[in-house]
mmCIF file of C-alpha atoms in Angstrom:
data_model
loop_
_atom_site.group_PDB
_atom_site.id
_atom_site.type_symbol
_atom_site.label_atom_id
_atom_site.label_comp_id
_atom_site.label_asym_id
_atom_site.label_seq_id
_atom_site.Cartn_x
_atom_site.Cartn_y
_atom_site.Cartn_z
ATOM 1 C CA MET J 286 4.499 -2.324 21.829
ATOM 2 C CA LYS J 287 5.246 -0.723 18.460
ATOM 3 C CA TYR J 288 2.737 -1.360 15.681
ATOM 4 C CA GLU J 289 4.161 -0.786 12.209
ATOM 5 C CA LEU J 290 2.137 0.611 9.309
ATOM 6 C CA LEU J 291 3.870 -0.582 6.133
ATOM 7 C CA LEU J 292 3.111 1.061 2.789
ATOM 8 C CA PRO J 293 4.249 0.297 -0.768
ATOM 9 C CA ALA J 294 6.271 2.777 -2.822
ATOM 10 C CA GLY J 295 6.672 2.566 -6.581
ATOM 11 C CA ASP J 296 9.062 5.516 -6.819
ATOM 12 C CA LEU J 297 10.758 8.164 -4.681
ATOM 13 C CA ASN J 298 7.804 10.563 -4.776
ATOM 14 C CA ARG J 299 5.404 7.921 -3.477
ATOM 15 C CA LEU J 300 7.968 6.816 -0.885
ATOM 16 C CA LYS J 301 8.079 10.348 0.483
ATOM 17 C CA PHE J 302 4.278 10.718 0.525
ATOM 18 C CA ALA J 303 3.901 7.359 2.284
ATOM 19 C CA PHE J 304 6.154 8.588 5.084
ATOM 20 C CA LEU J 305 4.605 12.055 5.205
ATOM 21 C CA TYR J 306 1.122 10.560 5.567
ATOM 22 C CA GLY J 307 1.864 8.113 8.361
ATOM 23 C CA ALA J 308 3.818 5.048 7.231
ATOM 24 C CA ASP J 309 6.425 3.715 9.650
ATOM 25 C CA ALA J 310 8.105 1.770 6.858
ATOM 26 C CA VAL J 311 7.877 1.223 3.118
ATOM 27 C CA TYR J 312 8.701 -1.707 0.902
ATOM 28 C CA ILE J 313 10.176 -1.087 -2.516
ATOM 29 C CA GLY J 314 11.508 -3.059 -5.469
ATOM 30 C CA GLY J 315 14.912 -2.655 -7.038
ATOM 31 C CA GLU J 316 15.598 -3.098 -10.724
ATOM 32 C CA TYR J 317 16.262 -6.800 -10.165
ATOM 33 C CA TYR J 318 14.626 -9.723 -8.355
ATOM 34 C CA SER J 319 11.352 -7.927 -7.545
ATOM 35 C CA LEU J 320 7.817 -9.141 -8.265
ATOM 36 C CA ARG J 321 6.643 -5.898 -9.886
ATOM 37 C CA ALA J 322 8.499 -5.783 -13.190
ATOM 38 C CA ASN J 323 6.076 -3.148 -14.556
ATOM 39 C CA ALA J 324 6.512 -0.758 -11.648
ATOM 40 C CA ASN J 325 8.935 2.172 -11.729
ATOM 41 C CA ASN J 326 11.438 0.203 -9.705
ATOM 42 C CA PHE J 327 14.304 1.875 -7.864
ATOM 43 C CA THR J 328 17.893 2.161 -9.033
ATOM 44 C CA LEU J 329 20.564 1.675 -6.389
ATOM 45 C CA ASP J 330 21.079 5.449 -6.255
ATOM 46 C CA GLU J 331 17.345 5.973 -5.715
ATOM 47 C CA ILE J 332 17.303 3.318 -2.993
ATOM 48 C CA LYS J 333 20.169 5.158 -1.302
ATOM 49 C CA GLU J 334 18.236 8.446 -1.473
ATOM 50 C CA GLY J 335 15.054 6.791 -0.172
ATOM 51 C CA VAL J 336 16.909 5.184 2.733
ATOM 52 C CA ALA J 337 18.478 8.524 3.676
ATOM 53 C CA PHE J 338 15.061 10.236 3.575
ATOM 54 C CA ALA J 339 13.581 7.473 5.756
ATOM 55 C CA HIS J 340 16.376 7.310 8.321
ATOM 56 C CA GLU J 341 16.314 11.080 8.799
ATOM 57 C CA ARG J 342 12.740 10.577 10.012
ATOM 58 C CA ASN J 343 13.401 7.394 12.009
ATOM 59 C CA LYS J 344 11.550 5.333 9.381
ATOM 60 C CA LYS J 345 12.496 2.100 7.611
ATOM 61 C CA VAL J 346 12.932 0.836 4.042
ATOM 62 C CA TYR J 347 12.569 -2.826 3.091
ATOM 63 C CA VAL J 348 13.618 -4.086 -0.346
ATOM 64 C CA THR J 349 11.864 -6.986 -2.052
ATOM 65 C CA VAL J 350 14.153 -9.714 -3.389
ATOM 66 C CA ASN J 351 11.317 -12.200 -3.568
ATOM 67 C CA MET J 352 11.017 -13.587 -7.084
ATOM 68 C CA ILE J 353 11.390 -17.326 -7.680
ATOM 69 C CA MET J 354 14.942 -17.772 -8.940
ATOM 70 C CA HIS J 355 16.001 -19.676 -12.049
ATOM 71 C CA ASN J 356 19.665 -20.488 -12.660
ATOM 72 C CA ASP J 357 20.296 -17.413 -14.804
ATOM 73 C CA ASP J 358 18.808 -15.179 -12.111
ATOM 74 C CA LEU J 359 21.619 -16.088 -9.741
ATOM 75 C CA ASN J 360 24.163 -14.222 -11.860
ATOM 76 C CA GLY J 361 24.783 -10.990 -10.006
ATOM 77 C CA LEU J 362 22.670 -11.887 -6.957
ATOM 78 C CA ASP J 363 25.579 -11.774 -4.509
ATOM 79 C CA GLU J 364 26.697 -8.381 -5.755
ATOM 80 C CA TYR J 365 23.160 -6.953 -5.641
ATOM 81 C CA LEU J 366 22.538 -8.127 -2.070
ATOM 82 C CA LYS J 367 25.907 -6.746 -0.995
ATOM 83 C CA SER J 368 25.135 -3.370 -2.588
ATOM 84 C CA LEU J 369 21.846 -3.148 -0.669
ATOM 85 C CA ASP J 370 23.667 -4.108 2.518
ATOM 86 C CA GLU J 371 26.208 -1.318 1.997
ATOM 87 C CA ILE J 372 23.431 1.212 1.347
ATOM 88 C CA GLY J 373 21.968 0.350 4.744
ATOM 89 C CA ILE J 374 18.462 -0.847 3.918
ATOM 90 C CA ASP J 375 16.544 -2.092 6.946
ATOM 91 C CA SER J 376 15.624 -5.534 5.641
ATOM 92 C CA TYR J 377 15.480 -7.815 2.643
ATOM 93 C CA ILE J 378 12.106 -9.416 1.868
ATOM 94 C CA VAL J 379 12.927 -12.876 0.486
ATOM 95 C CA SER J 380 11.264 -16.067 -0.678
ATOM 96 C CA ASP J 381 13.884 -18.182 -2.449
ATOM 97 C CA PHE J 382 16.341 -20.253 -0.408
ATOM 98 C CA ALA J 383 19.123 -19.160 -2.765
ATOM 99 C CA VAL J 384 18.761 -15.608 -1.457
ATOM 100 C CA ILE J 385 18.899 -16.772 2.163
ATOM 101 C CA GLU J 386 21.999 -18.831 1.380
ATOM 102 C CA SER J 387 23.703 -15.831 -0.222
ATOM 103 C CA ILE J 388 22.926 -13.582 2.760
ATOM 104 C CA HIS J 389 24.427 -16.116 5.183
ATOM 105 C CA ARG J 390 27.422 -17.021 3.033
ATOM 106 C CA GLN J 391 28.408 -13.376 2.569
ATOM 107 C CA LYS J 392 27.778 -12.658 6.262
ATOM 108 C CA LEU J 393 25.719 -9.599 5.372
ATOM 109 C CA LYS J 394 24.580 -7.505 8.337
ATOM 110 C CA THR J 395 21.151 -6.630 6.918
ATOM 111 C CA PRO J 396 18.419 -8.866 8.377
ATOM 112 C CA PHE J 397 15.753 -10.570 6.266
ATOM 113 C CA PHE J 398 12.173 -11.672 6.548
ATOM 114 C CA ILE J 399 10.012 -14.054 4.560
ATOM 115 C CA SER J 400 7.753 -12.849 1.760
ATOM 116 C CA THR J 401 4.097 -13.699 1.316
ATOM 117 C CA GLN J 402 5.282 -15.691 -1.729
ATOM 118 C CA LYS J 403 5.997 -18.578 0.668
ATOM 119 C CA SER J 404 2.266 -18.827 1.453
ATOM 120 C CA ILE J 405 2.770 -19.250 5.204
ATOM 121 C CA THR J 406 -0.440 -20.328 6.920
ATOM 122 C CA ASN J 407 0.753 -22.437 9.865
ATOM 123 C CA LEU J 408 2.892 -22.308 12.997
ATOM 124 C CA GLU J 409 5.434 -24.972 11.994
ATOM 125 C CA ALA J 410 6.351 -23.074 8.844
ATOM 126 C CA VAL J 411 6.972 -19.951 10.923
ATOM 127 C CA LYS J 412 9.237 -21.915 13.289
ATOM 128 C CA PHE J 413 11.158 -23.333 10.325
ATOM 129 C CA TYR J 414 11.868 -19.938 8.780
ATOM 130 C CA LYS J 415 12.865 -18.601 12.183
ATOM 131 C CA SER J 416 15.433 -21.416 12.376
ATOM 132 C CA LEU J 417 16.901 -20.136 9.095
ATOM 133 C CA GLY J 418 17.427 -16.699 10.592
ATOM 134 C CA ALA J 419 14.263 -14.846 9.582
ATOM 135 C CA TYR J 420 13.137 -12.358 12.228
ATOM 136 C CA ARG J 421 9.702 -11.851 10.633
ATOM 137 C CA VAL J 422 7.265 -13.689 8.373
ATOM 138 C CA VAL J 423 4.593 -12.242 6.117
ATOM 139 C CA LEU J 424 1.528 -14.437 6.473
ATOM 140 C CA ALA J 425 -0.473 -15.508 3.445
ATOM 141 C CA ARG J 426 -3.557 -13.419 2.744
ATOM 142 C CA GLU J 427 -5.519 -16.656 3.109
ATOM 143 C CA CYS J 428 -4.921 -16.847 6.878
ATOM 144 C CA SER J 429 -7.926 -16.601 9.147
ATOM 145 C CA SER J 430 -8.015 -14.723 12.435
ATOM 146 C CA LEU J 431 -7.633 -18.069 14.233
ATOM 147 C CA ASP J 432 -4.538 -18.874 12.157
ATOM 148 C CA MET J 433 -3.018 -15.499 13.030
ATOM 149 C CA LYS J 434 -3.759 -15.851 16.736
ATOM 150 C CA ASN J 435 -2.395 -19.389 16.948
ATOM 151 C CA ILE J 436 0.871 -18.279 15.333
ATOM 152 C CA LYS J 437 1.250 -15.161 17.498
ATOM 153 C CA ASP J 438 0.491 -17.068 20.693
ATOM 154 C CA ASN J 439 3.112 -19.743 20.043
ATOM 155 C CA VAL J 440 6.197 -18.113 18.544
ATOM 156 C CA ASP J 441 8.066 -14.863 19.208
ATOM 157 C CA THR J 442 8.848 -14.205 15.532
ATOM 158 C CA GLU J 443 7.461 -10.906 14.233
ATOM 159 C CA VAL J 444 4.328 -11.283 12.129
ATOM 160 C CA GLU J 445 3.283 -9.097 9.205
ATOM 161 C CA VAL J 446 -0.197 -9.259 7.679
ATOM 162 C CA PHE J 447 -1.816 -7.662 4.654
ATOM 163 C CA ILE J 448 -4.632 -5.302 5.569
ATOM 164 C CA HIS J 449 -5.505 -3.585 2.296
ATOM 165 C CA GLY J 450 -5.211 -3.959 -1.462
ATOM 166 C CA ALA J 451 -5.432 -6.556 -4.182
ATOM 167 C CA MET J 452 -5.992 -10.227 -3.512
ATOM 168 C CA CYS J 453 -4.764 -13.096 -5.666
ATOM 169 C CA THR J 454 -6.957 -15.821 -7.102
ATOM 170 C CA SER J 455 -4.153 -18.261 -6.310
ATOM 171 C CA TYR J 456 -2.547 -18.769 -2.924
ATOM 172 C CA SER J 457 -0.736 -15.484 -2.242
ATOM 173 C CA GLY J 458 0.768 -15.131 -5.679
ATOM 174 C CA ARG J 459 1.503 -18.750 -6.557
ATOM 175 C CA CYS J 460 -0.091 -18.481 -9.963
ATOM 176 C CA VAL J 461 0.695 -20.011 -13.357
ATOM 177 C CA MET J 462 -2.283 -18.616 -15.301
ATOM 178 C CA SER J 463 -0.260 -15.624 -16.473
ATOM 179 C CA ASN J 464 2.455 -17.950 -17.773
ATOM 180 C CA TYR J 465 -0.080 -20.125 -19.567
ATOM 181 C CA VAL J 466 -2.111 -17.375 -21.242
ATOM 182 C CA THR J 467 0.449 -14.634 -21.914
ATOM 183 C CA LEU J 468 3.868 -16.279 -21.347
ATOM 184 C CA ARG J 469 4.527 -13.756 -18.565
ATOM 185 C CA ASP J 470 5.748 -15.349 -15.324
ATOM 186 C CA SER J 471 3.855 -13.961 -12.332
ATOM 187 C CA ASN J 472 6.391 -15.517 -9.966
ATOM 188 C CA ARG J 473 9.233 -13.621 -11.624
ATOM 189 C CA GLY J 474 7.564 -10.204 -11.753
ATOM 190 C CA GLY J 475 5.493 -10.426 -14.930
ATOM 191 C CA CYS J 476 1.899 -11.048 -13.791
ATOM 192 C CA SER J 477 -0.573 -9.986 -16.494
ATOM 193 C CA GLN J 478 -3.573 -10.369 -14.139
ATOM 194 C CA VAL J 479 -5.310 -12.982 -16.254
ATOM 195 C CA CYS J 480 -7.807 -13.525 -13.442
ATOM 196 C CA ARG J 481 -9.210 -10.068 -14.229
ATOM 197 C CA PHE J 482 -9.739 -10.848 -17.915
ATOM 198 C CA ILE J 483 -13.354 -11.123 -19.066
ATOM 199 C CA PHE J 484 -13.952 -14.560 -20.579
ATOM 200 C CA ASP J 485 -16.673 -15.404 -23.110
ATOM 201 C CA ASN J 486 -18.379 -18.635 -22.114
ATOM 202 C CA GLY J 487 -20.807 -18.667 -25.039
ATOM 203 C CA SER J 488 -23.864 -17.819 -22.950
ATOM 204 C CA VAL J 489 -25.607 -14.632 -21.898
ATOM 205 C CA HIS J 490 -23.043 -13.706 -19.232
ATOM 206 C CA ASP J 491 -19.324 -13.337 -19.671
ATOM 207 C CA TYR J 492 -17.325 -14.136 -16.559
ATOM 208 C CA CYS J 493 -14.058 -13.547 -14.724
ATOM 209 C CA ILE J 494 -12.380 -15.319 -11.810
ATOM 210 C CA SER J 495 -11.051 -12.329 -9.897
ATOM 211 C CA SER J 496 -11.170 -11.734 -6.156
ATOM 212 C CA LYS J 497 -12.411 -8.483 -4.722
ATOM 213 C CA ASP J 498 -9.801 -6.400 -2.926
ATOM 214 C CA LEU J 499 -8.917 -6.724 0.749
ATOM 215 C CA ASN J 500 -10.097 -4.196 3.345
ATOM 216 C CA MET J 501 -9.415 -5.001 7.011
ATOM 217 C CA ILE J 502 -10.340 -1.724 8.670
ATOM 218 C CA ASP J 503 -13.110 -3.430 10.660
ATOM 219 C CA ASN J 504 -10.558 -5.895 12.066
ATOM 220 C CA ILE J 505 -7.519 -3.717 12.814
ATOM 221 C CA SER J 506 -8.403 -3.358 16.490
ATOM 222 C CA ASP J 507 -8.676 -7.140 16.961
ATOM 223 C CA MET J 508 -5.369 -7.781 15.200
ATOM 224 C CA MET J 509 -3.614 -5.205 17.350
ATOM 225 C CA ASP J 510 -4.995 -6.995 20.405
ATOM 226 C CA MET J 511 -3.410 -10.219 19.084
ATOM 227 C CA GLY J 512 -0.024 -8.503 19.113
ATOM 228 C CA ILE J 513 0.607 -8.548 15.361
ATOM 229 C CA GLU J 514 3.533 -6.223 14.700
ATOM 230 C CA SER J 515 3.244 -5.072 11.070
ATOM 231 C CA TYR J 516 0.239 -4.049 8.928
ATOM 232 C CA LYS J 517 0.909 -4.100 5.204
ATOM 233 C CA VAL J 518 -0.830 -2.344 2.324
ATOM 234 C CA GLU J 519 -0.532 -3.737 -1.214
ATOM 235 C CA GLY J 520 -0.004 -1.487 -4.225
ATOM 236 C CA ARG J 521 3.453 -0.526 -5.498
ATOM 237 C CA MET J 522 1.816 0.604 -8.756
ATOM 238 C CA LYS J 523 -0.845 2.754 -7.067
ATOM 239 C CA SER J 524 -0.961 6.564 -7.270
ATOM 240 C CA MET J 525 0.411 9.091 -4.815
ATOM 241 C CA TYR J 526 -3.162 10.029 -3.822
ATOM 242 C CA TYR J 527 -4.003 6.389 -3.112
ATOM 243 C CA ILE J 528 -0.867 5.938 -1.007
ATOM 244 C CA ALA J 529 -1.477 9.128 0.996
ATOM 245 C CA THR J 530 -5.166 8.363 1.551
ATOM 246 C CA VAL J 531 -4.700 4.761 2.654
ATOM 247 C CA ALA J 532 -1.749 5.657 4.891
ATOM 248 C CA ASN J 533 -3.672 8.504 6.518
ATOM 249 C CA SER J 534 -6.776 6.350 7.053
ATOM 250 C CA TYR J 535 -5.048 3.416 8.750
ATOM 251 C CA ARG J 536 -2.626 5.673 10.675
ATOM 252 C CA THR J 537 -5.605 7.547 12.127
ATOM 253 C CA ILE J 538 -7.440 4.365 13.100
ATOM 254 C CA MET J 539 -4.343 2.741 14.642
ATOM 255 C CA ASP J 540 -3.440 5.873 16.614
ATOM 256 C CA LYS J 541 -6.983 6.250 17.902
ATOM 257 C CA LYS J 542 -6.928 2.604 18.982
ATOM 258 C CA LEU J 543 -3.698 3.189 20.918
ATOM 259 C CA ASN J 544 -5.106 6.377 22.496
ATOM 260 C CA ASN J 545 -8.398 4.676 23.449
ATOM 261 C CA THR J 546 -10.361 7.227 21.409
ATOM 262 C CA LEU J 547 -11.494 4.992 18.533
ATOM 263 C CA THR J 548 -15.251 5.143 17.860
ATOM 264 C CA ASP J 549 -17.657 3.345 15.562
ATOM 265 C CA ASN J 550 -18.094 6.616 13.654
ATOM 266 C CA ASP J 551 -14.334 6.722 12.999
ATOM 267 C CA ILE J 552 -14.470 3.229 11.502
ATOM 268 C CA LYS J 553 -17.554 4.118 9.455
ATOM 269 C CA TYR J 554 -15.985 7.274 8.040
ATOM 270 C CA TYR J 555 -12.598 5.819 7.092
ATOM 271 C CA LYS J 556 -14.197 2.684 5.711
ATOM 272 C CA LYS J 557 -16.097 4.937 3.296
ATOM 273 C CA VAL J 558 -12.856 6.788 2.446
ATOM 274 C CA LEU J 559 -11.104 3.499 1.655
ATOM 275 C CA GLU J 560 -14.034 2.211 -0.395
ATOM 276 C CA ARG J 561 -13.962 5.384 -2.501
ATOM 277 C CA VAL J 562 -10.215 5.596 -3.074
ATOM 278 C CA SER J 563 -10.121 2.219 -4.810
ATOM 279 C CA ASN J 564 -11.932 1.518 -8.057
ATOM 280 C CA ARG J 565 -12.661 -2.061 -6.990
ATOM 281 C CA GLU J 566 -15.019 -3.498 -4.396
ATOM 282 C CA ASN J 567 -13.443 -4.872 -1.227
ATOM 283 C CA ALA J 568 -14.082 -7.247 1.649
ATOM 284 C CA ALA J 569 -12.398 -8.790 4.708
ATOM 285 C CA GLN J 570 -11.895 -11.984 2.679
ATOM 286 C CA PHE J 571 -10.489 -14.902 4.737
ATOM 287 C CA TYR J 572 -10.375 -13.203 8.142
ATOM 288 C CA ASP J 573 -13.659 -14.575 9.528
ATOM 289 C CA LYS J 574 -14.492 -17.323 7.041
ATOM 290 C CA VAL J 575 -13.634 -18.697 3.637
ATOM 291 C CA PRO J 576 -15.108 -16.087 1.288
ATOM 292 C CA GLY J 577 -17.987 -17.029 -0.936
ATOM 293 C CA VAL J 578 -19.802 -15.111 -3.652
ATOM 294 C CA GLU J 579 -19.421 -11.854 -1.710
ATOM 295 C CA GLY J 580 -15.632 -11.999 -2.022
ATOM 296 C CA GLN J 581 -15.431 -12.653 -5.760
ATOM 297 C CA TYR J 582 -16.260 -11.184 -9.138
ATOM 298 C CA PHE J 583 -17.958 -13.667 -11.444
ATOM 299 C CA THR J 584 -20.013 -11.847 -14.068
ATOM 300 C CA GLY J 585 -17.993 -8.731 -14.660
ATOM 301 C CA ARG J 586 -17.429 -5.622 -12.608
ATOM 302 C CA GLN J 587 -17.375 -1.837 -12.723
ATOM 303 C CA GLU J 588 -14.071 -0.079 -12.080
ATOM 304 C CA LEU J 589 -14.802 3.637 -12.248
ATOM 305 C CA SER J 590 -11.915 6.084 -12.152
ATOM 306 C CA ASN J 591 -11.724 7.906 -8.825
ATOM 307 C CA GLN J 592 -12.296 11.672 -9.094
ATOM 308 C CA ASP J 593 -12.068 12.568 -5.383
ATOM 309 C CA PHE J 594 -8.526 13.991 -5.536
ATOM 310 C CA LEU J 595 -9.100 17.707 -6.169
ATOM 311 C CA GLY J 596 -5.767 19.317 -5.509
ATOM 312 C CA LEU J 597 -2.364 19.406 -3.833
ATOM 313 C CA VAL J 598 -1.377 22.407 -1.718
ATOM 314 C CA LYS J 599 1.863 24.052 -2.863
ATOM 315 C CA SER J 600 1.943 26.973 -0.394
ATOM 316 C CA TYR J 601 -0.243 29.051 1.934
ATOM 317 C CA ASP J 602 -0.253 32.769 2.773
ATOM 318 C CA LYS J 603 -1.628 33.234 6.286
ATOM 319 C CA SER J 604 -1.967 37.013 5.845
ATOM 320 C CA THR J 605 -4.538 36.583 3.055
ATOM 321 C CA SER J 606 -5.774 33.035 3.822
ATOM 322 C CA THR J 607 -4.846 32.122 0.254
ATOM 323 C CA ALA J 608 -3.582 28.718 -0.834
ATOM 324 C CA VAL J 609 -1.678 28.014 -4.022
ATOM 325 C CA VAL J 610 -2.993 24.670 -5.258
ATOM 326 C CA GLU J 611 -2.090 22.283 -8.063
ATOM 327 C CA GLN J 612 -5.512 21.219 -9.340
ATOM 328 C CA ARG J 613 -6.125 17.533 -10.084
ATOM 329 C CA ASN J 614 -9.889 17.088 -10.704
ATOM 330 C CA LYS J 615 -12.632 19.599 -11.404
ATOM 331 C CA PHE J 616 -14.256 21.575 -8.596
ATOM 332 C CA SER J 617 -16.283 24.782 -8.534
ATOM 333 C CA VAL J 618 -17.197 27.791 -6.428
ATOM 334 C CA GLY J 619 -19.743 26.641 -3.849
ATOM 335 C CA ASP J 620 -18.314 23.119 -3.507
ATOM 336 C CA GLU J 621 -17.581 21.794 -0.026
ATOM 337 C CA ILE J 622 -14.079 20.334 0.156
ATOM 338 C CA GLU J 623 -12.130 18.297 2.706
ATOM 339 C CA VAL J 624 -8.476 18.919 3.506
ATOM 340 C CA PHE J 625 -6.195 16.367 5.155
ATOM 341 C CA GLY J 626 -2.461 16.254 5.575
ATOM 342 C CA PRO J 627 0.587 15.211 7.577
ATOM 343 C CA SER J 628 0.319 17.998 10.163
ATOM 344 C CA ILE J 629 -3.348 19.056 10.191
ATOM 345 C CA SER J 630 -6.546 17.471 11.375
ATOM 346 C CA LEU J 631 -9.258 16.681 8.865
ATOM 347 C CA ASN J 632 -11.116 19.913 8.085
ATOM 348 C CA THR J 633 -13.740 21.202 5.640
ATOM 349 C CA PHE J 634 -14.351 24.488 3.835
ATOM 350 C CA THR J 635 -16.563 25.896 1.062
ATOM 351 C CA VAL J 636 -14.921 27.292 -2.070
ATOM 352 C CA THR J 637 -15.716 31.021 -2.323
ATOM 353 C CA SER J 638 -13.425 32.018 -5.210
ATOM 354 C CA ILE J 639 -10.938 30.576 -7.697
ATOM 355 C CA ILE J 640 -8.133 32.499 -9.412
ATOM 356 C CA ASN J 641 -6.653 30.673 -12.409
ATOM 357 C CA SER J 642 -3.073 30.693 -13.697
ATOM 358 C CA ASP J 643 -3.824 33.791 -15.805
ATOM 359 C CA ASN J 644 -4.865 35.628 -12.618
ATOM 360 C CA GLU J 645 -8.512 35.581 -13.719
ATOM 361 C CA SER J 646 -11.473 34.893 -11.444
ATOM 362 C CA VAL J 647 -13.257 31.753 -12.668
ATOM 363 C CA ASN J 648 -16.225 29.702 -11.498
ATOM 364 C CA SER J 649 -14.511 26.306 -11.712
ATOM 365 C CA ALA J 650 -11.068 24.718 -11.803
ATOM 366 C CA SER J 651 -11.226 22.368 -14.773
ATOM 367 C CA HIS J 652 -7.685 22.110 -16.177
ATOM 368 C CA PRO J 653 -5.691 19.229 -14.631
ATOM 369 C CA GLN J 654 -2.535 20.336 -12.803
ATOM 370 C CA GLU J 655 -3.198 24.037 -13.368
ATOM 371 C CA ILE J 656 -1.751 26.187 -10.580
ATOM 372 C CA ILE J 657 -4.620 28.131 -9.022
ATOM 373 C CA LYS J 658 -5.335 30.215 -5.924
ATOM 374 C CA ILE J 659 -8.244 29.679 -3.540
ATOM 375 C CA LYS J 660 -9.251 30.986 -0.126
ATOM 376 C CA ILE J 661 -9.016 28.496 2.731
ATOM 377 C CA PRO J 662 -10.134 29.863 6.146
ATOM 378 C CA PHE J 663 -7.637 27.776 8.153
ATOM 379 C CA GLU J 664 -3.910 27.207 7.801
ATOM 380 C CA VAL J 665 -2.797 24.484 5.392
ATOM 381 C CA HIS J 666 0.669 23.360 4.396
ATOM 382 C CA GLU J 667 2.665 22.193 1.419
ATOM 383 C CA ASN J 668 1.633 18.651 0.351
ATOM 384 C CA ASP J 669 -1.751 18.779 2.116
ATOM 385 C CA ILE J 670 -4.466 17.225 -0.048
ATOM 386 C CA LEU J 671 -7.884 18.544 -1.100
ATOM 387 C CA ARG J 672 -10.592 16.000 -1.840
ATOM 388 C CA VAL J 673 -14.344 15.679 -2.301
ATOM 389 C CA LYS J 674 -16.207 15.766 1.006
ATOM 390 C CA ILE J 675 -16.849 12.162 2.074
ATOM 391 C CA LEU J 676 -20.434 11.466 3.154
ATOM 392 C CA THR J 677 -21.153 8.365 5.219
ATOM 393 C CA ASN J 678 -24.929 8.257 4.788
#
């Protein structure tokens, strides 16, 4: 059985890094009908380039057409869907029946599956959408493990579940708070994340109503045993480093599960990696039980900027063991650094020297995106990533 790791991509660069670091598929938004109006959404030409890049590597690209449609939104819908069909995307992700009707009426060859916006939590809903022609459904983040198993055991439709990223205070995106407070429609791509606002209640403690993020690394093995086909990460507005790190972490865990080499230490290590890469706390949320206090923020939160991303390898000279690196966060001679990448195993080295862009020997790399040279005692490759060594104790 093929298990799909599905990553978000906010632009072509992040699409390419998602694939390089282990994604089997990505989901992207076009300039219209997507639920991430503030993301750097793809033009049709960029979608075409992304699809070509993916198909050359036997990967897939899904395009979100999942906003809730108003009458004016239907102008141009047929033409847009047809353009995506001609480009050769691998699937539409839809929620509104008007989109399904257009796909059928135009007899488009591209298949579709049902977005999390439909808040699917039960078997009968899955059967209904299958009857409309959907080959896959994305389950609501509010599904429990029992919900997932009951659905997988009783229908042959493909199932996709969220495994990592932001949660929604409302049922899988069905929110009107953004509309009410800021006049931005979260169901049409304009969510202003009102749930993360800090509210003054007139007492000692301010409060918010935000959920902690989702992290399912402890449960991946169980879900694979259920036969769930696709494992989805949230975050089309996240950074390249975030995309690469999350993809690499879940790809490693899923591959080790398939190879029967997965250990508790593997889970412990990559859980720490995933906790560090996000600036928000996370939990398994609804998987085992309805979350209580441990799954929510109530009296504020800390969201510290992540400084683990130290550099991106641009090239490597094997004859001198010297890497050319684009620096991202400060590091110094004597620091122990991890390297991970698409074609190397996780490895560690100690920085012995740094040559800056003026060809001077310096004690630290402290200028963001400066091109520097450092010695690395093992071969690295273009687009490998340097980060702070992750300690699990």
